[in-house]
Amino acid sequence: MGTVEALEILAPGPLTTVQDRGRFGFGQYGVPPSGAVDSFSFRVGNLLVGNKEDEASLEITIIGPKIVALIDTLIAITGADLQPKVNKTPLEMWRSHFLKKGDVLSFKGPKSGCRAYLSIGGGISVQTIMGSKSTNLAAQFGGLEGRSLRKGDIISSDSPARHLKAVGRSLDKALIPSYPKNQTLRVISGPQDDHFSAKAKEIFLGSPFQLTPQSDRTGIRLAGPHIEAKKNLDKSIISEGVMPGTIQIPGDAQPIIILGETVTGGYRKVATVISADLPLLGQLKPGDTVNFRKVSTDEAYKTVQGWSINI
Amino acid sequence: MLFSKPQYRVMGDRALLVELGDDINIKVNNKVRELFVSIKADPLEGVVETIPSYRSLLLIYDPLKTTLSLLQDRVHLLLKTLDPSQLPQPRRVKIPVVYGSEYGPDLEWVAGYHGISPYEVIRLHTEHTYHVYMIGFMPGFPYMGELPETLITPRRETPRTVVPRGSVALAQGQTGIYSTQSPGGWQIIGRTPLTLFDPGKWPPALLEMGDRVKFFAIDEKEIADWEQ
């Protein structure tokens, strides 16, 4: 059967991109991972439609697109609740659904969370570049021509008919995450926590921070009390490798949580969000607040080991 | 200065930062390159990404496959057995640049800041050979140094919202090339017609850590001769 045209974008929404697990192994060329910010919802979506868990899907940001099915296909929507519907009927999330040729998928509006994932049985047929289909918006490559989706774009899929039998798969209700407007993120101190006084670290761990509208796929920008570095230190540090979840403190003393669009940075980093809480970063939106709670590396390792998904 | 023993810093539950020195220094950077090349050639169990920079190497690992202490032991051992003679010779790369005018809007300002002529800025910039310390900030962007002392220039007070791809720029003691269009605060003195980053090619970046780079001036009319 091979590659077939599966969906057509009638309206794209402000930021809808093709993302997979990410692009790894090219850090020495300055190539960042990109990829789905909420990796949990992303993986579950794929499993619900019978894909490999790292197949590409559409990452939808706050305002959903309007999409028509060009063939009979299987889809699932996970992550943020943007109130999806098919034609006029609300669509249950975290479950795979049969979409009939001509059906129109749209979204009523954001209810909770920030990013929804639309997975298609058969995945998204775009070129794999450096091991990944993810869109790198800044360097304009990957995904669909390195950009966010536009009206008229066609999403092709590999043998979608083969996936139809996975219809009705759903995630155990107890495992469906909720996205409250206040989140506590667990962090490990460092790598430069020694550049901050005990008092500054106390403020960091003891205060709520609010997401600003400047937050995007490159970083979550927070506003709150100032986290001042020790006196006598330079404004910045010598640039070094960074990874998603690292919390840097630039000159204005307001934290930025780095996401997957850069591999190096020149600001000191007070703490790093643990892996188990990284998916939550994808669901924070401007106006939400976060608190940080310190854990040990060993505690973090334990949460990683409890990661398997039951569907 | 090169550390006698590496300093380890923890970056969350899946990354270890290995610091080999405390400043921007070719000796330190070469040691980072040695460790990086060795790990790339013979990957450490559980390491999924290796990011070299001026004075450190970031190892991103899968915590289901290895742990911090295991990784630290492996790196420690590796550092003891590194053989600099196994390191590939640095490549020598020449880069054509159209200096000044619309291609280098800050050339005049840089010249004025140092009290020299734009011509002298170009002469100094093309006279030296630069070491590529690292690629970062954006795909394919080389951080190169050291600039001759007369060209050490602060960043722009207000960063530009759009810096064209290929812009050759200065900041403090470093010179770099914007590999893709982006916002940026470095002083732009010229532009190269060469493509610094092409995701469809292997390797995707024109330059890599350890390369030796020399710039040479070309005329605006010659741009087409260099475009790929």
Tab-separated table of N, CA and C in Angstrom, chain A residues 204-285:
chain	number	residue	atom	x	y	z
A	204	PHE	N	14.672	30.314	45.642
A	204	PHE	CA	14.349	29.525	44.450
A	204	PHE	C	13.410	28.363	44.803
A	205	LEU	N	13.721	27.659	45.885
A	205	LEU	CA	12.939	26.478	46.258
A	205	LEU	C	11.664	26.833	47.031
A	206	GLY	N	11.601	28.052	47.546
A	206	GLY	CA	10.474	28.398	48.410
A	206	GLY	C	9.439	29.311	47.785
A	207	SER	N	9.592	29.658	46.507
A	207	SER	CA	8.687	30.655	45.922
A	207	SER	C	7.988	30.120	44.683
A	208	PRO	N	6.769	30.598	44.449
A	208	PRO	CA	6.112	30.265	43.185
A	208	PRO	C	6.639	31.170	42.072
A	209	PHE	N	6.694	30.627	40.859
A	209	PHE	CA	7.095	31.408	39.693
A	209	PHE	C	6.008	31.282	38.637
A	210	GLN	N	5.764	32.388	37.941
A	210	GLN	CA	4.705	32.368	36.939
A	210	GLN	C	5.279	32.344	35.526
A	211	LEU	N	4.665	31.525	34.652
A	211	LEU	CA	5.103	31.470	33.259
A	211	LEU	C	4.735	32.756	32.530
A	212	THR	N	5.688	33.312	31.792
A	212	THR	CA	5.400	34.529	31.036
A	212	THR	C	5.019	34.156	29.595
A	213	PRO	N	4.358	35.085	28.895
A	213	PRO	CA	3.947	34.812	27.510
A	213	PRO	C	5.132	34.622	26.567
A	214	GLN	N	6.337	34.988	26.994
A	214	GLN	CA	7.520	34.801	26.141
A	214	GLN	C	7.976	33.335	26.087
A	215	SER	N	7.328	32.474	26.859
A	215	SER	CA	7.695	31.058	26.853
A	215	SER	C	7.366	30.440	25.496
A	216	ASP	N	8.251	29.576	25.011
A	216	ASP	CA	7.983	28.871	23.758
A	216	ASP	C	8.747	27.552	23.743
A	217	ARG	N	8.921	26.945	22.575
A	217	ARG	CA	9.595	25.645	22.501
A	217	ARG	C	11.079	25.723	22.867
A	218	THR	N	11.650	26.937	22.876
A	218	THR	CA	13.057	27.041	23.232
A	218	THR	C	13.236	27.114	24.748
A	219	GLY	N	12.252	27.666	25.446
A	219	GLY	CA	12.413	27.759	26.887
A	219	GLY	C	11.167	28.272	27.583
A	220	ILE	N	11.040	27.866	28.852
A	220	ILE	CA	9.937	28.337	29.679
A	220	ILE	C	10.474	29.483	30.514
A	221	ARG	N	9.935	30.671	30.272
A	221	ARG	CA	10.422	31.865	30.970
A	221	ARG	C	9.535	32.151	32.163
A	222	LEU	N	10.185	32.323	33.314
A	222	LEU	CA	9.458	32.477	34.562
A	222	LEU	C	9.660	33.861	35.155
A	223	ALA	N	8.630	34.327	35.867
A	223	ALA	CA	8.731	35.594	36.585
A	223	ALA	C	8.454	35.324	38.051
A	224	GLY	N	9.249	35.912	38.913
A	224	GLY	CA	9.093	35.711	40.353
A	224	GLY	C	10.176	36.480	41.066
A	225	PRO	N	10.431	36.118	42.329
A	225	PRO	CA	11.505	36.800	43.047
A	225	PRO	C	12.851	36.585	42.341
A	226	HIS	N	13.750	37.561	42.481
A	226	HIS	CA	15.047	37.463	41.812
A	226	HIS	C	15.932	36.408	42.465
A	227	ILE	N	16.589	35.617	41.618
A	227	ILE	CA	17.553	34.629	42.107
A	227	ILE	C	18.928	35.191	41.749
A	228	GLU	N	19.553	35.859	42.707
A	228	GLU	CA	20.811	36.539	42.408
A	228	GLU	C	21.995	35.579	42.596
A	229	ALA	N	22.903	35.609	41.631
A	229	ALA	CA	24.140	34.841	41.779
A	229	ALA	C	25.024	35.550	42.808
A	230	LYS	N	26.002	34.835	43.348
A	230	LYS	CA	26.929	35.431	44.307
A	230	LYS	C	27.598	36.657	43.704
A	231	LYS	N	27.905	37.621	44.528
A	231	LYS	CA	28.626	38.814	44.067
A	231	LYS	C	30.003	38.371	43.564
A	232	ASN	N	30.641	39.246	42.806
A	232	ASN	CA	32.013	39.011	42.301
A	232	ASN	C	32.086	37.958	41.193
A	233	LEU	N	30.937	37.430	40.766
A	233	LEU	CA	30.968	36.490	39.659
A	233	LEU	C	30.665	37.242	38.362
A	234	ASP	N	31.216	36.754	37.241
A	234	ASP	CA	30.926	37.365	35.951
A	234	ASP	C	29.440	37.245	35.640
A	235	LYS	N	28.995	38.084	34.686
A	235	LYS	CA	27.586	38.089	34.313
A	235	LYS	C	27.176	36.737	33.712
A	236	SER	N	28.095	36.169	32.921
A	236	SER	CA	27.770	34.874	32.315
A	236	SER	C	28.912	33.900	32.584
A	237	ILE	N	28.713	32.632	32.216
A	237	ILE	CA	29.783	31.651	32.358
A	237	ILE	C	30.283	31.292	30.957
A	238	ILE	N	31.363	30.567	30.869
A	238	ILE	CA	31.856	30.116	29.561
A	238	ILE	C	30.848	29.101	29.016
A	239	SER	N	30.426	29.304	27.756
A	239	SER	CA	29.380	28.458	27.178
A	239	SER	C	29.690	26.984	27.335
A	240	GLU	N	28.652	26.208	27.653
A	240	GLU	CA	28.816	24.772	27.837
A	240	GLU	C	27.548	24.063	27.399
A	241	GLY	N	27.620	22.739	27.274
A	241	GLY	CA	26.469	21.952	26.865
A	241	GLY	C	25.329	22.075	27.872
A	242	VAL	N	24.105	22.042	27.350
A	242	VAL	CA	22.929	22.076	28.219
A	242	VAL	C	21.966	20.968	27.775
A	243	MET	N	20.984	20.691	28.625
A	243	MET	CA	19.964	19.727	28.223
A	243	MET	C	18.593	20.176	28.700
A	244	PRO	N	17.533	19.619	28.088
A	244	PRO	CA	16.188	20.027	28.484
A	244	PRO	C	15.972	19.850	29.983
A	245	GLY	N	15.312	20.823	30.601
A	245	GLY	CA	15.024	20.756	32.020
A	245	GLY	C	15.992	21.549	32.868
A	246	THR	N	17.113	21.969	32.259
A	246	THR	CA	18.094	22.749	33.013
A	246	THR	C	17.554	24.162	33.232
A	247	ILE	N	17.703	24.664	34.454
A	247	ILE	CA	17.135	25.968	34.798
A	247	ILE	C	18.243	27.007	34.894
A	248	GLN	N	18.302	27.875	33.891
A	248	GLN	CA	19.369	28.875	33.869
A	248	GLN	C	18.873	30.201	34.430
A	249	ILE	N	19.818	30.928	35.006
A	249	ILE	CA	19.502	32.231	35.593
A	249	ILE	C	20.318	33.288	34.837
A	250	PRO	N	19.697	33.998	33.903
A	250	PRO	CA	20.424	35.038	33.166
A	250	PRO	C	20.576	36.318	33.994
A	251	GLY	N	21.086	37.359	33.371
A	251	GLY	CA	21.400	38.599	34.064
A	251	GLY	C	20.237	39.230	34.807
A	252	ASP	N	19.000	39.025	34.330
A	252	ASP	CA	17.851	39.645	35.003
A	252	ASP	C	17.368	38.831	36.200
A	253	ALA	N	18.095	37.756	36.563
A	253	ALA	CA	17.824	36.944	37.755
A	253	ALA	C	16.464	36.242	37.728
A	254	GLN	N	15.870	36.107	36.527
A	254	GLN	CA	14.603	35.397	36.374
A	254	GLN	C	14.853	34.062	35.661
A	255	PRO	N	14.381	32.952	36.234
A	255	PRO	CA	14.728	31.633	35.694
A	255	PRO	C	14.139	31.342	34.310
A	256	ILE	N	14.905	30.609	33.514
A	256	ILE	CA	14.418	30.077	32.238
A	256	ILE	C	14.673	28.570	32.258
A	257	ILE	N	13.617	27.773	32.051
A	257	ILE	CA	13.817	26.320	31.933
A	257	ILE	C	14.062	26.016	30.458
A	258	ILE	N	15.253	25.496	30.164
A	258	ILE	CA	15.622	25.207	28.784
A	258	ILE	C	14.824	24.015	28.265
A	259	LEU	N	14.325	24.115	27.055
A	259	LEU	CA	13.695	22.959	26.413
A	259	LEU	C	14.641	22.466	25.312
A	260	GLY	N	14.135	21.658	24.387
A	260	GLY	CA	15.045	20.950	23.477
A	260	GLY	C	15.479	21.653	22.210
A	261	GLU	N	15.573	22.974	22.194
A	261	GLU	CA	15.943	23.639	20.946
A	261	GLU	C	17.339	24.256	20.950
A	262	THR	N	18.128	23.922	21.941
A	262	THR	CA	19.500	24.422	21.951
A	262	THR	C	20.410	23.398	22.622
A	263	VAL	N	21.691	23.372	22.259
A	263	VAL	CA	22.610	22.420	22.894
A	263	VAL	C	23.643	23.093	23.783
A	264	THR	N	23.784	24.421	23.678
A	264	THR	CA	24.766	25.098	24.530
A	264	THR	C	24.171	26.375	25.115
A	265	GLY	N	24.777	26.844	26.185
A	265	GLY	CA	24.311	28.073	26.797
A	265	GLY	C	25.391	28.663	27.686
A	266	GLY	N	25.309	29.975	27.894
A	266	GLY	CA	26.348	30.666	28.654
A	266	GLY	C	25.862	31.261	29.971
A	267	TYR	N	24.724	30.756	30.479
A	267	TYR	CA	24.254	31.249	31.772
A	267	TYR	C	24.386	30.164	32.831
A	268	ARG	N	24.570	30.592	34.079
A	268	ARG	CA	24.702	29.616	35.168
A	268	ARG	C	23.347	28.976	35.465
A	269	LYS	N	23.422	27.711	35.898
A	269	LYS	CA	22.210	26.930	36.081
A	269	LYS	C	22.108	26.462	37.518
A	270	VAL	N	21.020	26.812	38.149
A	270	VAL	CA	20.876	26.561	39.586
A	270	VAL	C	20.409	25.133	39.864
A	271	ALA	N	19.591	24.569	38.948
A	271	ALA	CA	19.035	23.234	39.171
A	271	ALA	C	18.533	22.679	37.855
A	272	THR	N	18.163	21.391	37.867
A	272	THR	CA	17.689	20.727	36.656
A	272	THR	C	16.466	19.881	36.991
A	273	VAL	N	15.416	20.020	36.209
A	273	VAL	CA	14.187	19.252	36.421
A	273	VAL	C	14.475	17.771	36.138
A	274	ILE	N	13.950	16.883	36.980
A	274	ILE	CA	14.225	15.454	36.781
A	274	ILE	C	13.444	14.914	35.572
A	275	SER	N	13.949	13.834	34.989
A	275	SER	CA	13.360	13.260	33.772
A	275	SER	C	11.868	12.984	33.906
A	276	ALA	N	11.473	12.425	35.058
A	276	ALA	CA	10.075	12.028	35.227
A	276	ALA	C	9.128	13.219	35.120
A	277	ASP	N	9.613	14.423	35.419
A	277	ASP	CA	8.752	15.611	35.369
A	277	ASP	C	8.896	16.408	34.073
A	278	LEU	N	9.806	15.985	33.180
A	278	LEU	CA	9.990	16.729	31.926
A	278	LEU	C	8.710	16.799	31.090
A	279	PRO	N	7.923	15.684	30.996
A	279	PRO	CA	6.698	15.788	30.192
A	279	PRO	C	5.772	16.917	30.651
A	280	LEU	N	5.743	17.166	31.963
A	280	LEU	CA	4.888	18.234	32.494
A	280	LEU	C	5.250	19.597	31.918
A	281	LEU	N	6.548	19.774	31.611
A	281	LEU	CA	6.998	21.073	31.076
A	281	LEU	C	6.245	21.407	29.793
A	282	GLY	N	5.908	20.351	29.034
A	282	GLY	CA	5.197	20.562	27.775
A	282	GLY	C	3.771	21.032	27.975
A	283	GLN	N	3.246	20.900	29.188
A	283	GLN	CA	1.847	21.248	29.424
A	283	GLN	C	1.656	22.534	30.209
A	284	LEU	N	2.748	23.194	30.565
A	284	LEU	CA	2.647	24.477	31.271
A	284	LEU	C	2.378	25.567	30.251
A	285	LYS	N	1.489	26.473	30.593
A	285	LYS	CA	1.218	27.567	29.651
A	285	LYS	C	1.296	28.905	30.374
